[in-house]
CSV table of C-alpha atoms in Angstrom, one decimal:
chain,number,residue,atom,x,y,z
A,1161,MET,CA,-4.2,-9.2,-25.3
A,1162,LEU,CA,-3.6,-9.7,-29.1
A,1163,ARG,CA,-0.7,-9.2,-31.4
A,1164,ALA,CA,-0.9,-6.9,-34.4
A,1165,ASN,CA,-1.5,-9.9,-36.6
A,1166,GLY,CA,-4.4,-11.0,-34.5
A,1167,ARG,CA,-2.8,-14.0,-32.7
A,1168,ALA,CA,-3.0,-14.2,-29.0
A,1169,TYR,CA,0.0,-13.7,-26.8
A,1170,PRO,CA,1.4,-16.9,-25.2
A,1171,SER,CA,0.4,-15.8,-21.7
A,1172,THR,CA,-3.3,-15.5,-22.8
A,1173,VAL,CA,-3.2,-18.9,-24.5
A,1174,LYS,CA,-1.7,-20.4,-21.3
A,1175,VAL,CA,-4.6,-18.9,-19.2
A,1176,HIS,CA,-7.2,-20.4,-21.5
A,1177,VAL,CA,-5.5,-23.8,-21.5
A,1178,GLU,CA,-5.2,-23.8,-17.7
A,1179,ARG,CA,-8.8,-22.9,-17.3
A,1180,SER,CA,-9.9,-25.5,-19.8
A,1181,ILE,CA,-7.9,-28.2,-17.9
A,1182,VAL,CA,-9.4,-27.2,-14.6
A,1183,SER,CA,-12.9,-27.2,-16.1
A,1184,VAL,CA,-12.5,-30.7,-17.5
A,1185,ALA,CA,-10.9,-31.9,-14.3
A,1186,SER,CA,-13.8,-30.6,-12.2
A,1187,VAL,CA,-16.2,-32.6,-14.4
A,1188,ALA,CA,-14.0,-35.7,-14.1
A,1189,CYS,CA,-13.9,-35.4,-10.3
A,1190,VAL,CA,-17.7,-35.2,-10.0
A,1191,THR,CA,-18.1,-38.1,-12.4
A,1192,GLY,CA,-15.8,-40.2,-10.2
A,1193,VAL,CA,-17.8,-39.2,-7.1
A,1194,ILE,CA,-21.1,-40.3,-8.8
A,1195,PHE,CA,-19.4,-43.6,-9.7
A,1196,GLY,CA,-18.7,-44.1,-6.1
A,1197,LEU,CA,-22.2,-43.2,-4.9
A,1198,LYS,CA,-24.4,-44.8,-7.6
A,1199,SER,CA,-24.7,-48.1,-5.6
A,1200,VAL,CA,-26.2,-46.3,-2.6
A,1201,ALA,CA,-28.4,-43.6,-4.4
A,1202,PRO,CA,-30.6,-43.3,-7.5
A,1203,VAL,CA,-28.5,-42.3,-10.5
A,1204,LEU,CA,-30.9,-39.6,-11.6
A,1205,SER,CA,-30.7,-37.8,-8.2
A,1206,LEU,CA,-26.9,-37.8,-8.4
A,1207,GLY,CA,-26.8,-35.7,-11.5
A,1208,VAL,CA,-27.3,-32.6,-9.4
A,1209,LEU,CA,-23.7,-33.1,-8.1
A,1210,TYR,CA,-22.4,-31.7,-11.3
A,1211,LEU,CA,-23.5,-28.3,-10.0
A,1212,PHE,CA,-20.4,-28.6,-7.8
A,1213,ALA,CA,-18.3,-28.5,-10.9
A,1214,VAL,CA,-20.4,-25.7,-12.6
A,1215,LEU,CA,-20.6,-23.3,-9.7
A,1216,PRO,CA,-16.8,-22.8,-8.9
A,1217,VAL,CA,-16.0,-22.4,-12.6
A,1218,ALA,CA,-18.8,-19.8,-12.9
A,1219,VAL,CA,-17.5,-17.9,-9.9
A,1220,PHE,CA,-13.8,-17.9,-10.8
A,1221,TYR,CA,-13.8,-18.1,-14.7
A,1222,GLY,CA,-17.1,-16.6,-15.8
A,1223,LEU,CA,-20.2,-17.7,-17.6
A,1224,ALA,CA,-18.6,-18.9,-20.9
A,1225,TYR,CA,-16.6,-21.6,-19.1
A,1226,ALA,CA,-19.5,-22.5,-16.8
A,1227,LEU,CA,-21.8,-23.1,-19.8
A,1228,ALA,CA,-19.1,-25.3,-21.3
A,1229,VAL,CA,-18.8,-27.2,-18.1
A,1230,SER,CA,-22.6,-27.6,-18.0
A,1231,ILE,CA,-22.8,-29.1,-21.4
A,1232,LEU,CA,-19.8,-31.3,-20.8
A,1233,SER,CA,-21.4,-32.5,-17.5
A,1234,MET,CA,-24.6,-33.3,-19.3
A,1235,VAL,CA,-22.7,-35.4,-21.9
A,1236,ALA,CA,-20.7,-37.2,-19.3
A,1237,PHE,CA,-23.8,-38.0,-17.2
A,1238,ASN,CA,-25.6,-39.3,-20.3
A,1239,PHE,CA,-22.6,-41.3,-21.5
A,1240,PHE,CA,-21.7,-43.0,-18.2
A,1241,PHE,CA,-24.9,-43.3,-16.2
A,1242,LEU,CA,-28.1,-43.2,-18.4
A,1243,PRO,CA,-29.2,-46.2,-20.4
A,1244,PRO,CA,-28.1,-47.2,-22.9
A,1245,LEU,CA,-24.7,-46.8,-21.2
A,1246,HIS,CA,-21.6,-45.6,-23.1
A,1247,THR,CA,-23.7,-44.0,-25.9
A,1248,LEU,CA,-25.3,-40.6,-26.2
A,1249,ALA,CA,-28.7,-42.1,-27.1
A,1250,LEU,CA,-31.6,-42.0,-24.6
A,1251,THR,CA,-34.5,-44.4,-24.7
A,1252,ASP,CA,-36.4,-43.3,-21.6
A,1253,SER,CA,-38.4,-40.0,-21.8
A,1254,GLU,CA,-37.8,-39.6,-18.1
A,1255,ASN,CA,-34.1,-39.3,-18.7
A,1256,TRP,CA,-34.7,-36.6,-21.4
A,1257,VAL,CA,-36.6,-34.6,-18.9
A,1258,ALA,CA,-34.0,-35.0,-16.2
A,1259,LEU,CA,-31.2,-33.9,-18.6
A,1260,ALA,CA,-33.2,-30.9,-19.8
A,1261,VAL,CA,-33.9,-29.8,-16.2
A,1262,TYR,CA,-30.3,-30.3,-15.2
A,1263,LEU,CA,-29.0,-28.3,-18.2
A,1264,VAL,CA,-31.4,-25.4,-17.5
A,1265,THR,CA,-30.6,-25.5,-13.8
A,1266,ALA,CA,-26.9,-25.5,-14.5
A,1267,ALA,CA,-27.2,-22.6,-16.9
A,1268,VAL,CA,-29.2,-20.5,-14.5
A,1269,VAL,CA,-26.8,-21.2,-11.6
A,1270,SER,CA,-23.9,-20.3,-13.9
A,1271,GLU,CA,-25.5,-17.0,-14.8
A,1272,LEU,CA,-26.3,-16.2,-11.2
A,1273,ALA,CA,-22.8,-17.0,-10.0
A,1274,ALA,CA,-21.2,-15.1,-12.9
A,1275,SER,CA,-23.5,-12.1,-12.2
A,1276,SER,CA,-22.6,-12.2,-8.6
A,1277,ARG,CA,-18.9,-12.2,-9.5
A,1278,ARG,CA,-19.5,-9.2,-11.8
A,1279,ARG,CA,-21.3,-7.3,-9.1
A,1280,ALA,CA,-18.5,-8.1,-6.6
A,1281,ARG,CA,-15.9,-6.9,-9.0
A,1282,ALA,CA,-17.9,-3.8,-9.8
A,1283,ALA,CA,-18.2,-3.1,-6.0
A,1284,VAL,CA,-14.5,-3.5,-5.5
A,1285,GLU,CA,-13.8,-1.2,-8.4
A,1286,ALA,CA,-16.2,1.4,-7.1
A,1287,GLU,CA,-14.7,1.3,-3.6
A,1288,THR,CA,-11.2,1.6,-5.1
A,1289,LEU,CA,-12.3,4.5,-7.2
A,1290,ARG,CA,-14.0,6.1,-4.1
A,1291,ARG,CA,-10.8,5.7,-2.1
A,1292,SER,CA,-8.7,7.0,-4.9
A,1293,ASP,CA,-10.9,10.1,-5.2
A,1294,ALA,CA,-10.7,10.6,-1.4
A,1295,VAL,CA,-6.9,10.4,-1.5
A,1296,LYS,CA,-6.8,12.9,-4.5
A,1297,THR,CA,-9.1,15.3,-2.6
A,1298,ALA,CA,-7.0,15.0,0.5
A,1299,VAL,CA,-3.8,15.6,-1.5
A,1300,LEU,CA,-5.3,18.6,-3.3
A,1301,HIS,CA,-6.6,20.0,0.0
A,1302,ALA,CA,-3.3,19.5,1.8
A,1303,VAL,CA,-1.1,20.7,-1.0
A,1304,SER,CA,-3.2,23.7,-1.8
A,1305,HIS,CA,-3.1,24.8,1.8
A,1306,ASP,CA,0.6,24.1,2.3
A,1307,LEU,CA,1.6,25.6,-1.0
A,1308,ARG,CA,-0.4,28.8,-0.4
A,1309,SER,CA,1.3,29.7,2.9
A,1310,PRO,CA,4.9,29.7,1.8
A,1311,LEU,CA,4.1,31.2,-1.6
A,1312,THR,CA,2.3,34.0,0.1
A,1313,ALA,CA,5.2,34.7,2.5
A,1314,ILE,CA,7.7,34.5,-0.4
A,1315,ARG,CA,5.6,36.9,-2.5
A,1316,ALA,CA,5.2,39.4,0.3
A,1317,ALA,CA,8.9,39.3,1.1
A,1318,GLY,CA,9.8,39.7,-2.6
A,1319,GLU,CA,7.4,42.6,-3.0
A,1320,GLY,CA,8.9,44.2,0.1
A,1321,LEU,CA,12.4,44.0,-1.3
A,1322,GLN,CA,11.3,45.4,-4.7
A,1323,SER,CA,9.1,48.2,-3.3
A,1324,ALA,CA,10.4,51.7,-3.8
A,1325,SER,CA,8.0,53.1,-1.2
A,1326,LEU,CA,9.5,51.2,1.7
A,1327,GLU,CA,12.7,52.3,3.3
A,1328,LEU,CA,14.5,49.2,4.3
A,1329,ASN,CA,17.7,49.0,6.3
A,1330,GLU,CA,20.2,46.2,6.0
A,1331,SER,CA,18.6,44.3,8.9
A,1332,ASP,CA,15.1,44.5,7.3
A,1333,ARG,CA,16.5,43.2,4.0
A,1334,ALA,CA,18.3,40.4,5.8
A,1335,ASP,CA,15.1,39.4,7.6
A,1336,LEU,CA,13.1,39.4,4.3
A,1337,LEU,CA,15.8,37.3,2.5
A,1338,GLU,CA,15.8,34.9,5.4
A,1339,THR,CA,12.1,34.6,5.1
A,1340,ILE,CA,12.4,33.8,1.4
A,1341,GLY,CA,15.1,31.2,2.2
A,1342,LEU,CA,13.1,29.5,4.9
A,1343,GLU,CA,9.8,29.4,3.0
A,1344,THR,CA,11.6,28.1,-0.1
A,1345,ALA,CA,13.1,25.3,1.9
A,1346,ARG,CA,9.6,24.6,3.3
A,1347,LEU,CA,8.3,24.3,-0.3
A,1348,ASP,CA,11.2,22.1,-1.2
A,1349,ARG,CA,10.4,19.7,1.6
A,1350,LEU,CA,6.7,19.6,0.7
A,1351,VAL,CA,7.5,18.7,-2.9
A,1352,ALA,CA,10.1,16.1,-1.7
A,1353,ASN,CA,7.4,14.6,0.6
A,1354,LEU,CA,5.0,14.2,-2.3
A,1355,LEU,CA,7.6,12.7,-4.5
A,1356,ASP,CA,8.7,10.3,-1.7
A,1357,LEU,CA,5.1,9.2,-1.1
A,1358,SER,CA,4.6,8.4,-4.8
A,1359,ARG,CA,7.9,6.5,-4.9
A,1360,LEU,CA,6.9,4.5,-1.8
A,1361,GLU,CA,3.4,3.6,-3.2
A,1362,ALA,CA,4.9,2.6,-6.5
A,1363,GLY,CA,7.5,0.4,-4.8
A,1364,ALA,CA,10.3,2.4,-6.5
A,1365,ALA,CA,12.0,3.5,-3.2
A,1366,ARG,CA,14.7,0.9,-3.3
A,1367,PRO,CA,17.5,1.6,-0.8
A,1368,GLN,CA,21.2,1.6,-1.6
A,1369,PRO,CA,22.7,0.6,1.7
A,1370,GLU,CA,26.2,1.7,2.7
A,1371,LEU,CA,28.0,1.7,6.0
A,1372,TRP,CA,27.5,4.9,8.0
A,1373,ALA,CA,28.2,6.1,11.5
A,1374,ILE,CA,24.9,7.0,13.1
A,1375,ASP,CA,26.1,10.4,14.3
A,1376,GLU,CA,26.9,11.4,10.7
A,1377,VAL,CA,23.3,10.5,9.7
A,1378,VAL,CA,21.9,12.5,12.6
A,1379,GLY,CA,24.1,15.4,11.7
A,1380,ARG,CA,22.9,15.4,8.1
A,1381,ALA,CA,19.3,15.5,9.3
A,1382,LEU,CA,20.0,18.5,11.6
A,1383,ASP,CA,21.8,20.3,8.8
A,1384,ALA,CA,18.7,19.7,6.6
A,1385,LEU,CA,16.5,21.3,9.3
A,1386,GLY,CA,18.4,24.6,9.0
A,1387,ALA,CA,17.6,27.2,11.6
A,1388,ASP,CA,15.1,24.9,13.3
A,1389,ALA,CA,18.0,22.7,14.4
A,1390,GLY,CA,18.8,25.2,17.1
A,1391,ARG,CA,15.8,23.9,19.1
A,1392,VAL,CA,17.1,20.3,19.0
A,1393,ARG,CA,19.2,18.9,21.8
A,1394,ALA,CA,21.2,15.9,20.6
A,1395,ALA,CA,22.9,13.4,22.9
A,1396,LEU,CA,25.3,11.2,20.9
A,1397,PRO,CA,27.6,8.4,22.1
A,1398,ARG,CA,31.3,8.9,22.2
A,1399,GLU,CA,31.8,6.0,19.9
A,1400,ALA,CA,29.2,6.2,17.2
A,1401,PRO,CA,27.8,2.8,16.2
A,1402,LEU,CA,27.7,1.8,12.6
A,1403,VAL,CA,24.6,1.0,10.6
A,1404,ARG,CA,24.2,-0.2,7.0
A,1405,ILE,CA,21.5,2.0,5.5
A,1406,ASP,CA,20.6,4.3,2.6
A,1407,ALA,CA,21.7,7.5,4.4
A,1408,ALA,CA,19.5,9.8,2.2
A,1409,GLN,CA,16.4,7.8,3.1
A,1410,ILE,CA,17.1,7.5,6.8
A,1411,GLU,CA,17.9,11.2,6.8
A,1412,ARG,CA,14.4,11.8,5.5
A,1413,VAL,CA,13.1,9.6,8.3
A,1414,LEU,CA,14.8,11.7,11.0
A,1415,VAL,CA,14.0,15.0,9.3
A,1416,ASN,CA,10.3,14.2,9.1
A,1417,VAL,CA,10.1,12.9,12.7
A,1418,ILE,CA,12.1,15.8,14.2
A,1419,GLU,CA,10.0,18.3,12.2
A,1420,ASN,CA,6.9,16.7,13.6
A,1421,ALA,CA,8.2,17.0,17.1
A,1422,LEU,CA,9.2,20.6,16.6
A,1423,ARG,CA,5.8,21.5,15.2
A,1424,LEU,CA,4.0,19.9,18.2
A,1425,SER,CA,6.3,21.6,20.8
A,1426,SER,CA,6.2,25.2,21.8
A,1427,PRO,CA,9.1,27.4,20.5
A,1428,ALA,CA,10.4,27.6,24.1
A,1429,ASP,CA,10.7,23.8,24.5
A,1430,PRO,CA,13.6,21.8,23.0
A,1431,VAL,CA,13.3,18.5,21.2
A,1432,ALA,CA,15.6,15.8,22.5
A,1433,VAL,CA,17.3,13.4,20.1
A,1434,GLY,CA,19.2,10.5,21.9
A,1435,VAL,CA,21.2,7.7,20.4
A,1436,THR,CA,21.9,4.4,22.2
A,1437,SER,CA,22.8,0.9,21.2
A,1438,ASP,CA,21.7,-2.4,22.7
A,1439,ASP,CA,21.4,-6.0,21.7
A,1440,GLY,CA,22.6,-5.6,18.2
A,1441,GLU,CA,20.5,-2.6,17.5
A,1442,VAL,CA,20.9,1.2,17.3
A,1443,ILE,CA,18.1,3.1,18.9
A,1444,VAL,CA,17.3,6.8,18.0
A,1445,ARG,CA,14.7,8.3,20.2
A,1446,VAL,CA,13.1,11.7,19.4
A,1447,THR,CA,11.2,13.2,22.3
A,1448,ASP,CA,8.9,16.3,22.2
A,1449,ARG,CA,7.0,18.2,24.7
A,1450,GLY,CA,3.8,18.5,22.8
A,1451,PRO,CA,0.2,17.5,23.8
A,1452,GLY,CA,1.2,13.8,23.8
A,1453,LEU,CA,-0.5,10.8,22.1
A,1454,ALA,CA,-3.3,8.5,23.2
A,1455,ARG,CA,-2.9,4.8,22.8
A,1456,GLU,CA,-5.4,4.6,20.0
A,1457,ASP,CA,-3.4,7.2,18.0
A,1458,LEU,CA,-0.1,5.5,18.1
A,1459,ASP,CA,-0.6,3.7,14.7
A,1460,ARG,CA,-3.1,6.0,13.2
A,1461,ILE,CA,-0.6,9.0,13.0
A,1462,PHE,CA,1.6,6.9,10.6
A,1463,GLU,CA,-1.2,6.8,8.0
A,1464,PRO,CA,-1.1,9.3,5.1
A,1465,PHE,CA,-2.9,12.6,5.7
A,1466,GLU,CA,-3.4,11.9,9.4
A,1467,HIS,CA,-2.5,14.4,12.1
A,1468,GLY,CA,-1.7,14.0,15.8
A,1469,PRO,CA,-3.7,15.6,18.5
A,1470,GLY,CA,-3.3,19.3,18.7
A,1471,SER,CA,-1.9,19.6,15.2
A,1472,ARG,CA,-3.7,20.3,11.9
A,1473,ARG,CA,-0.7,21.9,10.1
A,1474,GLY,CA,1.2,20.2,7.4
A,1475,THR,CA,0.1,17.6,4.9
A,1476,GLY,CA,0.1,14.7,7.3
A,1477,LEU,CA,2.6,12.9,5.0
A,1478,GLY,CA,5.8,13.2,7.0
A,1479,LEU,CA,5.3,10.3,9.4
A,1480,ALA,CA,3.8,8.0,6.8
A,1481,ILE,CA,6.9,8.6,4.6
A,1482,ALA,CA,9.2,8.2,7.6
A,1483,ARG,CA,7.8,4.7,8.4
A,1484,GLY,CA,7.9,3.7,4.7
A,1485,PHE,CA,11.6,4.6,4.3
A,1486,ALA,CA,12.4,3.0,7.7
A,1487,GLN,CA,10.7,-0.3,6.7
A,1488,ALA,CA,12.4,-0.2,3.2
A,1489,ASN,CA,15.8,-0.1,5.1
A,1490,GLY,CA,14.9,-3.0,7.4
A,1491,CYS,CA,14.3,-0.6,10.3
A,1492,ARG,CA,11.4,-0.1,12.7
A,1493,LEU,CA,9.7,3.2,13.6
A,1494,TRP,CA,7.0,3.6,16.2
A,1495,ALA,CA,5.5,6.1,18.7
A,1496,GLU,CA,5.2,6.0,22.4
A,1497,PRO,CA,3.2,8.2,24.7
A,1498,GLY,CA,5.2,10.3,27.2
A,1499,SER,CA,5.1,9.7,30.9
A,1500,GLY,CA,3.6,13.1,31.4
A,1501,SER,CA,3.2,15.4,28.4
A,1502,GLY,CA,4.8,14.9,25.0
A,1503,ALA,CA,5.6,11.8,23.0
A,1504,SER,CA,8.6,9.8,21.8
A,1505,PHE,CA,9.3,8.4,18.4
A,1506,VAL,CA,11.7,5.5,18.3
A,1507,LEU,CA,13.7,4.5,15.3
A,1508,VAL,CA,15.5,1.1,15.6
A,1509,LEU,CA,18.2,0.3,13.1
A,1510,PRO,CA,20.2,-3.0,12.9
A,1511,LEU,CA,23.8,-2.6,14.1
A,1512,ALA,CA,26.3,-3.3,11.3
A,1513,SER,CA,28.5,-6.2,12.1
A,1514,THR,CA,30.9,-6.1,9.1
A,1515,PRO,CA,33.7,-3.6,9.3
A,1516,ALA,CA,34.1,-1.6,6.1
A,1517,ARG,CA,34.8,1.9,4.9
A,1518,VAL,CA,32.6,4.3,6.8
A,1519,LYS,CA,30.8,7.0,4.9
A,1520,ALA,CA,31.1,10.5,6.3
């Protein structure tokens, strides 16, 4: 990075200084090792040890630094170990040949190591790009499908209300308006999920914890579900335990988990929501009567764009977002297979220990 006047930023200069110090230190370390071994081995054969200074520098810092280390190593080897000592002059042609071979070897090794580093970086970049493209494709596929369905329903209901050829009574109009309301809410949740996912991936979903009674949070989640809340059977304790959380984020957790349970259960089967407290924790358990979960699916379904067995509707974002918000609030969320059919999703929140004003 450069300033407008062409001078390097301090951070860039610091990097170059640190790398230069490490490069010189590596040569000094190998020189010390050769001093320790020269009494037990021929000095010319010990010159190859400088490759242990060249190779790491080439791998981590690149070819330019490695070549500099190669030249510095050759100078140090000549100055300290080749006669006449403590000069850069050489009187023996054998020493000239040894130095030339060493320098060429060091340069080749440097280039090979730097080339390997470049290939590894290119492979990582290619894999990252491939994964990014796969995620974009999955997002586009999921969003295009889930946008199309509610938009089609809203357009059909709107055209029905505007049509002069249809004779609609008040009940028909109410049904069409309800359809528009439900599908609009569905679109709103889809957009909210996409925004939530982007915030979680960017690390911008910072919670703002406050003290809440857990029954109030469950109630907010049921209100957000609208008409679907009629299929939920909630069992709440007489004295609601208190939790310190970002209520909006935990509400999203519960909404997404309950929506997933409703989607997997038949319209005739209720979804149970139970709240208990034990050992300093508040436990919210959502139980459905769907097809259940295999052991190998218990973690997979919390990955983005993944679906549970028997379900291919939805974007596959709800549970991933739910776990992300749960973890951001210091909570835990996991799935358990049911004893027969169905599955349970367990949200564990730390019990608040400090009395304070309770949000409602």
